[in-house]
PDB file of N, CA, C and O in Angstrom:
ATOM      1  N   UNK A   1       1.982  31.261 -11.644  1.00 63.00           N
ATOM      2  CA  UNK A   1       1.965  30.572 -10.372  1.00 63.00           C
ATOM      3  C   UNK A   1       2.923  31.269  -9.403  1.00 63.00           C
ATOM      4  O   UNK A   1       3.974  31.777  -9.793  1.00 63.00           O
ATOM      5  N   UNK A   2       2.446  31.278  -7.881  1.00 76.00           N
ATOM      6  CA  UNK A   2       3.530  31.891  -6.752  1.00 76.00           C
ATOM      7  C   UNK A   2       4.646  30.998  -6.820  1.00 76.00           C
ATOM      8  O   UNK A   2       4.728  29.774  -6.916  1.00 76.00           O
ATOM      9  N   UNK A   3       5.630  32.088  -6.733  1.00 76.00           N
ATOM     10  CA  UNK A   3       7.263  30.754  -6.416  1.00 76.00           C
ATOM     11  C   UNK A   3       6.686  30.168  -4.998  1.00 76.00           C
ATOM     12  O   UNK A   3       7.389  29.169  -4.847  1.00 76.00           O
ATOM     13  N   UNK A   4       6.078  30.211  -4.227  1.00 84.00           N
ATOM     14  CA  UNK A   4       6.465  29.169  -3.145  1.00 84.00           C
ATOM     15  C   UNK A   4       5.483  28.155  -3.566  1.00 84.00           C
ATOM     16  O   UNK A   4       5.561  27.237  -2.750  1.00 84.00           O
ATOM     17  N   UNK A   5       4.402  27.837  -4.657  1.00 90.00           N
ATOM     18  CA  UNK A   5       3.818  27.173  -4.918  1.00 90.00           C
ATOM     19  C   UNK A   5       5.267  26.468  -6.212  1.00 90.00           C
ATOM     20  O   UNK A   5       5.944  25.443  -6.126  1.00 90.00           O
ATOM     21  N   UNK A   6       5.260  27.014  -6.745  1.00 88.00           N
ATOM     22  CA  UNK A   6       6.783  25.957  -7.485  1.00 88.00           C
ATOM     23  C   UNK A   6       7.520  25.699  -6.960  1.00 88.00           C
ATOM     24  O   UNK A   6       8.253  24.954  -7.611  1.00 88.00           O
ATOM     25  N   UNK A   7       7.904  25.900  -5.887  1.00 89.00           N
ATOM     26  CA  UNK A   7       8.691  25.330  -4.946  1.00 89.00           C
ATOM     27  C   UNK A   7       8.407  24.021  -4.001  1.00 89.00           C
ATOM     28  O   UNK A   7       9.248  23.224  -3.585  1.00 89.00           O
ATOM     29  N   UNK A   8       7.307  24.018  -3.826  1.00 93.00           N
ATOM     30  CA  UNK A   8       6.474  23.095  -3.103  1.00 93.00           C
ATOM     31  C   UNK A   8       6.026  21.630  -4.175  1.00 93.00           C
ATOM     32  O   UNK A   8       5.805  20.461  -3.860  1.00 93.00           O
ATOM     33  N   UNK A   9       6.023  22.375  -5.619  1.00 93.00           N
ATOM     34  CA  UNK A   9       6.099  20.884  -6.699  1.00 93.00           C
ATOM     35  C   UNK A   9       7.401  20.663  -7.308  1.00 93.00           C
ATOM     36  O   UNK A   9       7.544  20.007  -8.339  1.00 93.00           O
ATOM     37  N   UNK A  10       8.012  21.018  -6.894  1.00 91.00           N
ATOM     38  CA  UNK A  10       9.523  20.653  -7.109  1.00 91.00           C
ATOM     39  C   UNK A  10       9.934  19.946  -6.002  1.00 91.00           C
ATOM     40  O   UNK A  10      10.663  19.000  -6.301  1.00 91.00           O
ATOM     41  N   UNK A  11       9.715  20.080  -4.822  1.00 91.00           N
ATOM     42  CA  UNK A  11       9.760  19.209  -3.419  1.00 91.00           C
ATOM     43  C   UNK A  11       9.146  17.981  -3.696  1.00 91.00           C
ATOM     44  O   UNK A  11       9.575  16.849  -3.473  1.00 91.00           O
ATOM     45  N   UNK A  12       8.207  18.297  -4.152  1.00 91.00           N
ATOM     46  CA  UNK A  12       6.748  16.680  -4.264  1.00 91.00           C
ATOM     47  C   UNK A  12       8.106  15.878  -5.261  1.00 91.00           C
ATOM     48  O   UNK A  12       8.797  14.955  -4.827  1.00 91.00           O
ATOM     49  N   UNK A  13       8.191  16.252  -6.096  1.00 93.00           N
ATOM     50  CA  UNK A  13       8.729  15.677  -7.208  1.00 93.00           C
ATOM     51  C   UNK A  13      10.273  15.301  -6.508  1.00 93.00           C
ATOM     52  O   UNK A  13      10.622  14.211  -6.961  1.00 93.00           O
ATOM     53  N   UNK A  14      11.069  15.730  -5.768  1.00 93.00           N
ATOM     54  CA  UNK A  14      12.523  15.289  -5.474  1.00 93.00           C
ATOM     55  C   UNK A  14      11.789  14.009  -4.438  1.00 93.00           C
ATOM     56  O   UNK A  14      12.365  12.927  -4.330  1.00 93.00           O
ATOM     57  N   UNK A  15      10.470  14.288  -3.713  1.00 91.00           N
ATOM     58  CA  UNK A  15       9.785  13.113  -2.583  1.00 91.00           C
ATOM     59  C   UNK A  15       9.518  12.271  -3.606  1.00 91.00           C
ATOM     60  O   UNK A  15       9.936  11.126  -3.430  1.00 91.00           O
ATOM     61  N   UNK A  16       9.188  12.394  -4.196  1.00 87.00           N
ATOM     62  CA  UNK A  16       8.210  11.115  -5.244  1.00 87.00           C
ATOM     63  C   UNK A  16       9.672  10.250  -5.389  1.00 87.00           C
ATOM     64  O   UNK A  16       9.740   9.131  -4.880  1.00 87.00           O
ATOM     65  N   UNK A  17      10.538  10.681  -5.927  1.00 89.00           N
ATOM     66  CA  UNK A  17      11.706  10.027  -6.756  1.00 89.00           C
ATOM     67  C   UNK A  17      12.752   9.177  -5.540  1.00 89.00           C
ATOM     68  O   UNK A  17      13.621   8.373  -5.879  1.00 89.00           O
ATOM     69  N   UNK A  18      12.422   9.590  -3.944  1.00 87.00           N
ATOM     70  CA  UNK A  18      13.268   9.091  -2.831  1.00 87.00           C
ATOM     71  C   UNK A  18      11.998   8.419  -2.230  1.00 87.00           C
ATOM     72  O   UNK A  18      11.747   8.930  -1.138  1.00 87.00           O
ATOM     73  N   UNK A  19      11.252   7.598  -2.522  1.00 78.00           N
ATOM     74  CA  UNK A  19      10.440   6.713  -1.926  1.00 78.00           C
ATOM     75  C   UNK A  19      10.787   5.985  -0.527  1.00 78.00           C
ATOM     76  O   UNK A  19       9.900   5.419   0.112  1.00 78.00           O
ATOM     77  N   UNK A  20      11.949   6.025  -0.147  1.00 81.00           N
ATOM     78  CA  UNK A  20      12.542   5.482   1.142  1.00 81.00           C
ATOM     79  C   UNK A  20      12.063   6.405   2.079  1.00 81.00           C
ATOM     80  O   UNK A  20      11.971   6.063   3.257  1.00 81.00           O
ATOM     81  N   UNK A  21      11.683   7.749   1.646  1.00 83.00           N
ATOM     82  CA  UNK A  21      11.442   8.712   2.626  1.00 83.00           C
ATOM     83  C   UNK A  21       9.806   7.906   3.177  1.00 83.00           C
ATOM     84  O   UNK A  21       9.533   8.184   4.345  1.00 83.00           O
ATOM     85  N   UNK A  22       8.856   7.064   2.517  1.00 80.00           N
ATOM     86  CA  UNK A  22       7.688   6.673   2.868  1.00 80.00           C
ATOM     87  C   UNK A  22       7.617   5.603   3.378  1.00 80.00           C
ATOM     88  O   UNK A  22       8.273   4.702   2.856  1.00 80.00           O
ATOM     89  N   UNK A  23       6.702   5.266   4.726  1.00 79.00           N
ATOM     90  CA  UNK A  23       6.601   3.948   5.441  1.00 79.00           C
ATOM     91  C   UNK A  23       5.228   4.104   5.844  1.00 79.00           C
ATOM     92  O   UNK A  23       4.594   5.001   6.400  1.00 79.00           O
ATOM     93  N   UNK A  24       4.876   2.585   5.251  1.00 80.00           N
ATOM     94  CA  UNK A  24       3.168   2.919   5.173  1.00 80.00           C
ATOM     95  C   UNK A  24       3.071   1.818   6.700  1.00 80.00           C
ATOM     96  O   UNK A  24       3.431   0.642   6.658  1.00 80.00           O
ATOM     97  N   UNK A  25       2.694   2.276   7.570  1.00 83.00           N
ATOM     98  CA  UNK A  25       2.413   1.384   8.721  1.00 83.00           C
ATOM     99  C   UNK A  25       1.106   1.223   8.721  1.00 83.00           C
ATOM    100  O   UNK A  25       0.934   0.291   9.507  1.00 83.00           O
ATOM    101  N   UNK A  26      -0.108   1.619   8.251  1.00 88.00           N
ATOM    102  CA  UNK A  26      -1.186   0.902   8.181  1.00 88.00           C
ATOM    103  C   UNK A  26      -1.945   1.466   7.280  1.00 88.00           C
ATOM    104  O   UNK A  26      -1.677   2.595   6.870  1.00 88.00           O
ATOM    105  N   UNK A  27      -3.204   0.644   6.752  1.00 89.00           N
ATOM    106  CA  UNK A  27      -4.072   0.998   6.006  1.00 89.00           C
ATOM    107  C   UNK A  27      -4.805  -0.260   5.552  1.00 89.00           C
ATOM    108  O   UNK A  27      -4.466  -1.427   5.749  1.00 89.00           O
ATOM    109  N   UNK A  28      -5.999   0.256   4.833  1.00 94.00           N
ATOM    110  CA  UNK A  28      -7.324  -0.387   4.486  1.00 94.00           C
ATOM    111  C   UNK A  28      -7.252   0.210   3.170  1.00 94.00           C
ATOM    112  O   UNK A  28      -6.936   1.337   2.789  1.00 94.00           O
ATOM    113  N   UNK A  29      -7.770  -1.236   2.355  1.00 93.00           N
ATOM    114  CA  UNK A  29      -7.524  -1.004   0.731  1.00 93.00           C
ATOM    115  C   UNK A  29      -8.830  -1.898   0.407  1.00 93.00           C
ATOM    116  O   UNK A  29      -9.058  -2.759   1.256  1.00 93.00           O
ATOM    117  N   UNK A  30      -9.737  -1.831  -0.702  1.00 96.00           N
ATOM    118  CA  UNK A  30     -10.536  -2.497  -1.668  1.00 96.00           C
ATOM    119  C   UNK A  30     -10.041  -3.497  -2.568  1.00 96.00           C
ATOM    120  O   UNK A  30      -9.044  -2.844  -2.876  1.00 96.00           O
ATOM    121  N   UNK A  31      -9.932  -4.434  -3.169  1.00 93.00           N
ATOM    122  CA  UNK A  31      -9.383  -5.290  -3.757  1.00 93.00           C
ATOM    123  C   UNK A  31     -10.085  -5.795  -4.615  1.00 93.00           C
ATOM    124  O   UNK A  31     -10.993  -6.485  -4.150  1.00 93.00           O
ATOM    125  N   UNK A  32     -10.024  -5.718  -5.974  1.00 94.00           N
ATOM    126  CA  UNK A  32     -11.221  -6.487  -6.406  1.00 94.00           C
ATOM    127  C   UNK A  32     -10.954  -7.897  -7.451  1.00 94.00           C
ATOM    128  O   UNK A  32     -10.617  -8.019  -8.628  1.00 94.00           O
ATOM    129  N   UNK A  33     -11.225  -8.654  -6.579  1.00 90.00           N
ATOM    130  CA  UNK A  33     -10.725  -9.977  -6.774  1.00 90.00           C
ATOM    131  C   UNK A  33     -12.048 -10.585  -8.134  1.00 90.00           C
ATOM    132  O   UNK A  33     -13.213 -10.208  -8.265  1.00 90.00           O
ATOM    133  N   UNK A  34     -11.372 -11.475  -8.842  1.00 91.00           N
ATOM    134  CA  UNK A  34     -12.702 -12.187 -10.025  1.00 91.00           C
ATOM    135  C   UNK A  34     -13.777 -12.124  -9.905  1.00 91.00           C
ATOM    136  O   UNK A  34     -14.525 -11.787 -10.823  1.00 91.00           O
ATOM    137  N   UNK A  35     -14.273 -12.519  -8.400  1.00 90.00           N
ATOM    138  CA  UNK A  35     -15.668 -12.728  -8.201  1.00 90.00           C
ATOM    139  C   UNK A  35     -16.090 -11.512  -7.664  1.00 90.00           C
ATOM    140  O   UNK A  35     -16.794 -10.827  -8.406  1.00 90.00           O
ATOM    141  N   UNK A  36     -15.757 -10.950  -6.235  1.00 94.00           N
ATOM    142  CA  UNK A  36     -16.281  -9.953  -5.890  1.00 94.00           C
ATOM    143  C   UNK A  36     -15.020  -8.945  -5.201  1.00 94.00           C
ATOM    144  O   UNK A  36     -13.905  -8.859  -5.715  1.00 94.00           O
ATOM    145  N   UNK A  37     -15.305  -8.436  -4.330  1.00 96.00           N
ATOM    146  CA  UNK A  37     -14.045  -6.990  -3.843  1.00 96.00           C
ATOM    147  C   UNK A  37     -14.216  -8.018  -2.379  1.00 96.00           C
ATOM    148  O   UNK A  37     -15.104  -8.651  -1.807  1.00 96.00           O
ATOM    149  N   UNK A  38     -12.718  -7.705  -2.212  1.00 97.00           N
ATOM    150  CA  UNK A  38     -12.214  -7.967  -0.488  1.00 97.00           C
ATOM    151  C   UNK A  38     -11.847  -6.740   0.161  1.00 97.00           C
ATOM    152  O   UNK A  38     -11.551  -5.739  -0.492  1.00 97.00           O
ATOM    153  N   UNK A  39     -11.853  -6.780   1.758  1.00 97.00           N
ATOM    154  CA  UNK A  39     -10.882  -6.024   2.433  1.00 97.00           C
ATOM    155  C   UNK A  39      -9.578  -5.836   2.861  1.00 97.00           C
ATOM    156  O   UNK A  39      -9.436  -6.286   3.998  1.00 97.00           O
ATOM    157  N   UNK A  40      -8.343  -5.241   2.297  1.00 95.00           N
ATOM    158  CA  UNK A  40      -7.396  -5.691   3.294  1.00 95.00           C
ATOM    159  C   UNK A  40      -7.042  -4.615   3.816  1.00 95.00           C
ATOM    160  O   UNK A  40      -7.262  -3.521   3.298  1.00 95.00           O
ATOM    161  N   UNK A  41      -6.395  -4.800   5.005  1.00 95.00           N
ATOM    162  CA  UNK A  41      -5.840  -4.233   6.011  1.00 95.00           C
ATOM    163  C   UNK A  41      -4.441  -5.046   6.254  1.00 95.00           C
ATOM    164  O   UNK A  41      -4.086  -6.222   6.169  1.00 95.00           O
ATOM    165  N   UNK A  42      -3.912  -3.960   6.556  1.00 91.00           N
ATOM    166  CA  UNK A  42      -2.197  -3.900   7.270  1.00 91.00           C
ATOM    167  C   UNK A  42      -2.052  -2.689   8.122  1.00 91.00           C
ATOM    168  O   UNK A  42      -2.071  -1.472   7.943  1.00 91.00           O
ATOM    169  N   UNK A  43      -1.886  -3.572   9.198  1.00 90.00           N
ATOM    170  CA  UNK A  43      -1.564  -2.834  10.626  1.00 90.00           C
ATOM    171  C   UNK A  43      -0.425  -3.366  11.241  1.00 90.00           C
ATOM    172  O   UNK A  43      -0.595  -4.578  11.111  1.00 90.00           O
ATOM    173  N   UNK A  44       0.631  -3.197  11.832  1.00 85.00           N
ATOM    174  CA  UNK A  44       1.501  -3.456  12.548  1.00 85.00           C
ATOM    175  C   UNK A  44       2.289  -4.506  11.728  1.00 85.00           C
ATOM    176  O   UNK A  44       2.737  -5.604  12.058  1.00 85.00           O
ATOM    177  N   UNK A  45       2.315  -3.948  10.760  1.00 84.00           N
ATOM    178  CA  UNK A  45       3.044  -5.297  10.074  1.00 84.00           C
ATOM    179  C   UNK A  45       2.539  -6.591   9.888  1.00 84.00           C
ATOM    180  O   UNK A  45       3.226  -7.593   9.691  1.00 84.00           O
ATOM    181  N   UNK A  46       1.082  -6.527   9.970  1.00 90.00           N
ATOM    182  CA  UNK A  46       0.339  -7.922   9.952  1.00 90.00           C
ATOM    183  C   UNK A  46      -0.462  -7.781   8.633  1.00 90.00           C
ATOM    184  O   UNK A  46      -0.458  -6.678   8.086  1.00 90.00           O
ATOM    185  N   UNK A  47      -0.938  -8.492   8.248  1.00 92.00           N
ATOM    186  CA  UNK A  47      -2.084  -8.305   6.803  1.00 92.00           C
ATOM    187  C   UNK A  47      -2.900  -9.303   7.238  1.00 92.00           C
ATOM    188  O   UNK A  47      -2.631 -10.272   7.948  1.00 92.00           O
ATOM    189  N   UNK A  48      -4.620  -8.740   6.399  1.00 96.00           N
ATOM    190  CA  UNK A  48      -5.791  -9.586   6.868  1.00 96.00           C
ATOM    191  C   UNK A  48      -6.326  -9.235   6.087  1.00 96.00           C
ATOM    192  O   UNK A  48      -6.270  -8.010   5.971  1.00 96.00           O
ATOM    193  N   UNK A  49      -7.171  -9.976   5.055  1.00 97.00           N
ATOM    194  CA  UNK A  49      -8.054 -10.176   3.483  1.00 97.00           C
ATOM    195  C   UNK A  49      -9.644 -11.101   4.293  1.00 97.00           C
ATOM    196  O   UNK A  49      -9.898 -12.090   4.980  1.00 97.00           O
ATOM    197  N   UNK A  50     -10.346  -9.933   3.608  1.00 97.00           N
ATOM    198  CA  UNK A  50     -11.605 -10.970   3.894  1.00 97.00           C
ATOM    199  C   UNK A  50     -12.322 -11.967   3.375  1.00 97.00           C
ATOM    200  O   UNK A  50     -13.420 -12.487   3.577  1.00 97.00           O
ATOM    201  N   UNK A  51     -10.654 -12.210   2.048  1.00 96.00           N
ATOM    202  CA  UNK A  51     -11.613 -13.324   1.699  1.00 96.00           C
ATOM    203  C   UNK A  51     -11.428 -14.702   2.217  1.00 96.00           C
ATOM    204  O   UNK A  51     -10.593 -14.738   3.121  1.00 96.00           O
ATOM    205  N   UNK A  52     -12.067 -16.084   1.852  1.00 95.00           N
ATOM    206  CA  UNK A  52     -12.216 -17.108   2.510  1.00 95.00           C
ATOM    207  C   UNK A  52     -10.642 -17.967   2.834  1.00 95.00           C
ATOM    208  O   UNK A  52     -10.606 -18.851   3.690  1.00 95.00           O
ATOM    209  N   UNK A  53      -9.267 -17.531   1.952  1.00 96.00           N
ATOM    210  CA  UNK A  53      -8.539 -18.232   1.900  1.00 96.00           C
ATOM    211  C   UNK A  53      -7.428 -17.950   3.161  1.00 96.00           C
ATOM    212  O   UNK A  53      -6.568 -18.647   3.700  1.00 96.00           O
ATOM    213  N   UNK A  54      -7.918 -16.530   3.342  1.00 97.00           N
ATOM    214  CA  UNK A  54      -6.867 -15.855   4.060  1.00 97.00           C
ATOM    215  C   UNK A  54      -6.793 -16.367   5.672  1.00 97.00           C
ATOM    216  O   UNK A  54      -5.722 -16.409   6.278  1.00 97.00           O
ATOM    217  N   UNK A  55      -7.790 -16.662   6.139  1.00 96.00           N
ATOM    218  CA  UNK A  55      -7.713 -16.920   7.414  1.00 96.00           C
ATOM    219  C   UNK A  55      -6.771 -18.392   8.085  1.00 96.00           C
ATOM    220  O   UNK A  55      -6.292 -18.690   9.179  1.00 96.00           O
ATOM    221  N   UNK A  56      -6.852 -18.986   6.820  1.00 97.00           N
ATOM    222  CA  UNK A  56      -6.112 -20.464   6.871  1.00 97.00           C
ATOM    223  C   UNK A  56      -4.893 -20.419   6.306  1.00 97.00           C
ATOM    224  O   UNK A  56      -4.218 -21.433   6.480  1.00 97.00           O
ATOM    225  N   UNK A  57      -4.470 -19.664   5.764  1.00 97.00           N
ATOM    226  CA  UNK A  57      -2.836 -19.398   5.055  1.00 97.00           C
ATOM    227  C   UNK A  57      -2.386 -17.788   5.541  1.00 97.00           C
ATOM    228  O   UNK A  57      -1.176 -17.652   5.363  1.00 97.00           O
ATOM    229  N   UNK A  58      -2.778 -17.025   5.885  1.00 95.00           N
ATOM    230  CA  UNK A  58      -1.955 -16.167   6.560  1.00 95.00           C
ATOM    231  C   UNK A  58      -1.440 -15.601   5.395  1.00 95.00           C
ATOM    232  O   UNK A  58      -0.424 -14.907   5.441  1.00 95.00           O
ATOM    233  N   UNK A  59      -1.942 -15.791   4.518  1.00 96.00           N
ATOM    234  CA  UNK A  59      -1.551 -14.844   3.136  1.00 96.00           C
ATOM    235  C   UNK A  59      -2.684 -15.243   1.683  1.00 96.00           C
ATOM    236  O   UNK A  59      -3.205 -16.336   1.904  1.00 96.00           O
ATOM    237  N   UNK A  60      -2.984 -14.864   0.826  1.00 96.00           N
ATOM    238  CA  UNK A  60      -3.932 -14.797  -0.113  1.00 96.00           C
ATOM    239  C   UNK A  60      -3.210 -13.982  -1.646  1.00 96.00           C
ATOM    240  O   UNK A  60      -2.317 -13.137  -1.583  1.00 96.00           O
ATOM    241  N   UNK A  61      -3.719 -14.381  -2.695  1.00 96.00           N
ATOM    242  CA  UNK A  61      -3.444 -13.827  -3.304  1.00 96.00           C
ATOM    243  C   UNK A  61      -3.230 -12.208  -3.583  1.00 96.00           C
ATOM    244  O   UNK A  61      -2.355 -11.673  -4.263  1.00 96.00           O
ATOM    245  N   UNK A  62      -4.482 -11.508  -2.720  1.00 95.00           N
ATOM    246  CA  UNK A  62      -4.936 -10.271  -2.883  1.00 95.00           C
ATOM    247  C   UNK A  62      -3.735  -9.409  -2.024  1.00 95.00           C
ATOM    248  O   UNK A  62      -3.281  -8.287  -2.249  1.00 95.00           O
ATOM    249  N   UNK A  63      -3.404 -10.402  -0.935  1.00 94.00           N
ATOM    250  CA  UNK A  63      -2.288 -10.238  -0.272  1.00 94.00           C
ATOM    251  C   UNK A  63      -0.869  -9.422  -0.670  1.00 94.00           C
ATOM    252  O   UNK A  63      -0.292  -8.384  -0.344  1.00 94.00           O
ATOM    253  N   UNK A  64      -0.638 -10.811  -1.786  1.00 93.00           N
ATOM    254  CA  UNK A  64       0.289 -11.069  -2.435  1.00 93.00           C
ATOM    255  C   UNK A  64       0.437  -9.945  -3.000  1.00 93.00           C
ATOM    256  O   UNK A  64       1.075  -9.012  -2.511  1.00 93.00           O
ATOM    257  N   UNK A  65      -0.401  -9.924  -4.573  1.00 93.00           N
ATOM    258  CA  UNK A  65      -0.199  -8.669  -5.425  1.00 93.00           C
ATOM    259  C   UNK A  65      -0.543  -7.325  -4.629  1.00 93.00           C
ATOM    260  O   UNK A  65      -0.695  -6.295  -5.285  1.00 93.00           O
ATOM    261  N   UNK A  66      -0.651  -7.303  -3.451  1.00 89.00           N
ATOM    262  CA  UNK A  66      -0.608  -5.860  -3.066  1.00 89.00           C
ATOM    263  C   UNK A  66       0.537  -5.411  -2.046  1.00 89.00           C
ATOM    264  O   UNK A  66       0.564  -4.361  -1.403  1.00 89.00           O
ATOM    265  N   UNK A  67       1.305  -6.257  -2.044  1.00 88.00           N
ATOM    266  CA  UNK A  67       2.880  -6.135  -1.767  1.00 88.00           C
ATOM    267  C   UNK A  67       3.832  -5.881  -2.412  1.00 88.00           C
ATOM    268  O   UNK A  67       4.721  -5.045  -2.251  1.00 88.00           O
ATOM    269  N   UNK A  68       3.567  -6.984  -3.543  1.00 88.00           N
ATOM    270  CA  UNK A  68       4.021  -6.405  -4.728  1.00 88.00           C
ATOM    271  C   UNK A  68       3.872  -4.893  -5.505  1.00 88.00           C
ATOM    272  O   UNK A  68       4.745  -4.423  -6.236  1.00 88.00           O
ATOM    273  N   UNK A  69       2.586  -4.241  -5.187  1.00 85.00           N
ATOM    274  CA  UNK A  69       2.641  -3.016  -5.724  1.00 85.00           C
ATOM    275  C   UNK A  69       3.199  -2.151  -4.970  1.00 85.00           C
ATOM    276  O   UNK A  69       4.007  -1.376  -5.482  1.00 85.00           O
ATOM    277  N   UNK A  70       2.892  -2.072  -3.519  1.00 80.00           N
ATOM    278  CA  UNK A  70       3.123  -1.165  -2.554  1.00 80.00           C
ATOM    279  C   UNK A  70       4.750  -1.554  -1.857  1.00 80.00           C
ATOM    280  O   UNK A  70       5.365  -0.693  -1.228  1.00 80.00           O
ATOM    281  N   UNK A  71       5.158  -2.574  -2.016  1.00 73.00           N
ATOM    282  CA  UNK A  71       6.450  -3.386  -1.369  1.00 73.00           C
ATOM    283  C   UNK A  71       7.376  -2.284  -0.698  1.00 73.00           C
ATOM    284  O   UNK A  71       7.394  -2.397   0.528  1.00 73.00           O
ATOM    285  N   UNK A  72       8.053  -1.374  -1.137  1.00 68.00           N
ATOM    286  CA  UNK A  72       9.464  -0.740  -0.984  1.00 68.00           C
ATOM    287  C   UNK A  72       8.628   0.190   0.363  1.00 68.00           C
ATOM    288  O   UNK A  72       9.223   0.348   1.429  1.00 68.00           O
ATOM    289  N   UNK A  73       7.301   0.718   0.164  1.00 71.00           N
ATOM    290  CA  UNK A  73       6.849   1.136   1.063  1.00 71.00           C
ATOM    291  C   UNK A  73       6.432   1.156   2.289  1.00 71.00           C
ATOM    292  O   UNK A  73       6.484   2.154   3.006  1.00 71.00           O
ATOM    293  N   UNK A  74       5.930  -0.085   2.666  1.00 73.00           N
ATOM    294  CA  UNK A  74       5.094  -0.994   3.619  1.00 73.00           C
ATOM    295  C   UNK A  74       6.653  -0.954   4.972  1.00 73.00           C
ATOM    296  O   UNK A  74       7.827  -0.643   4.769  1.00 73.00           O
ATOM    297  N   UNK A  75       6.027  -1.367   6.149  1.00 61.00           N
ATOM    298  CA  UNK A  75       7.093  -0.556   7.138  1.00 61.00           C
ATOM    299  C   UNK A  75       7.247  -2.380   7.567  1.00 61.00           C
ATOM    300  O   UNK A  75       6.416  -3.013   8.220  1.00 61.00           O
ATOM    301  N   UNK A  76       8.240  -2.799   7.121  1.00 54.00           N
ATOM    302  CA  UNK A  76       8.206  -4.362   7.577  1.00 54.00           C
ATOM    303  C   UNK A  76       9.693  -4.542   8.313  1.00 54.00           C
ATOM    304  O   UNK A  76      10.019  -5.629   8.791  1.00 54.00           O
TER     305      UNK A  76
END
């Protein structure tokens, strides 16, 4: 392999390990909930699930556990 290509996965790898360096300000994810798959989106610090619960609680399960995975990241 070229050294500037080992150099460049040795970078990935010191990024991977400082996760503070990442702020996810938006995105669209698949979810696949018991019955069928939802949408969510987070934009501006807001979240929105297409499924039926979300529009009346402002949060949903699918919500939930995907904060939980992504949490330290998300730009809140």
């Amino acid at each position: 392999m070229q050294s500037s290509v080992i150099g460049k996965i040795d970078k990935a790898r010191q990024y991977a390990q400082e996760r503070e360096r990442v702020n996810i300000t938006s995105l669209t994810a698949t979810f696949q909930g018991n019955h069928r798959s939802h949408r969510l989106k987070y934009e501006d610090g807001k979240w929105s699930c297409s499924c039926s619960f979300f529009p009346n609680h402002g949060m949903c399960s699918h919500t939930v556990a995907f904060q939980r995975i992504a949490g330290p990241m998300l730009d809140q």
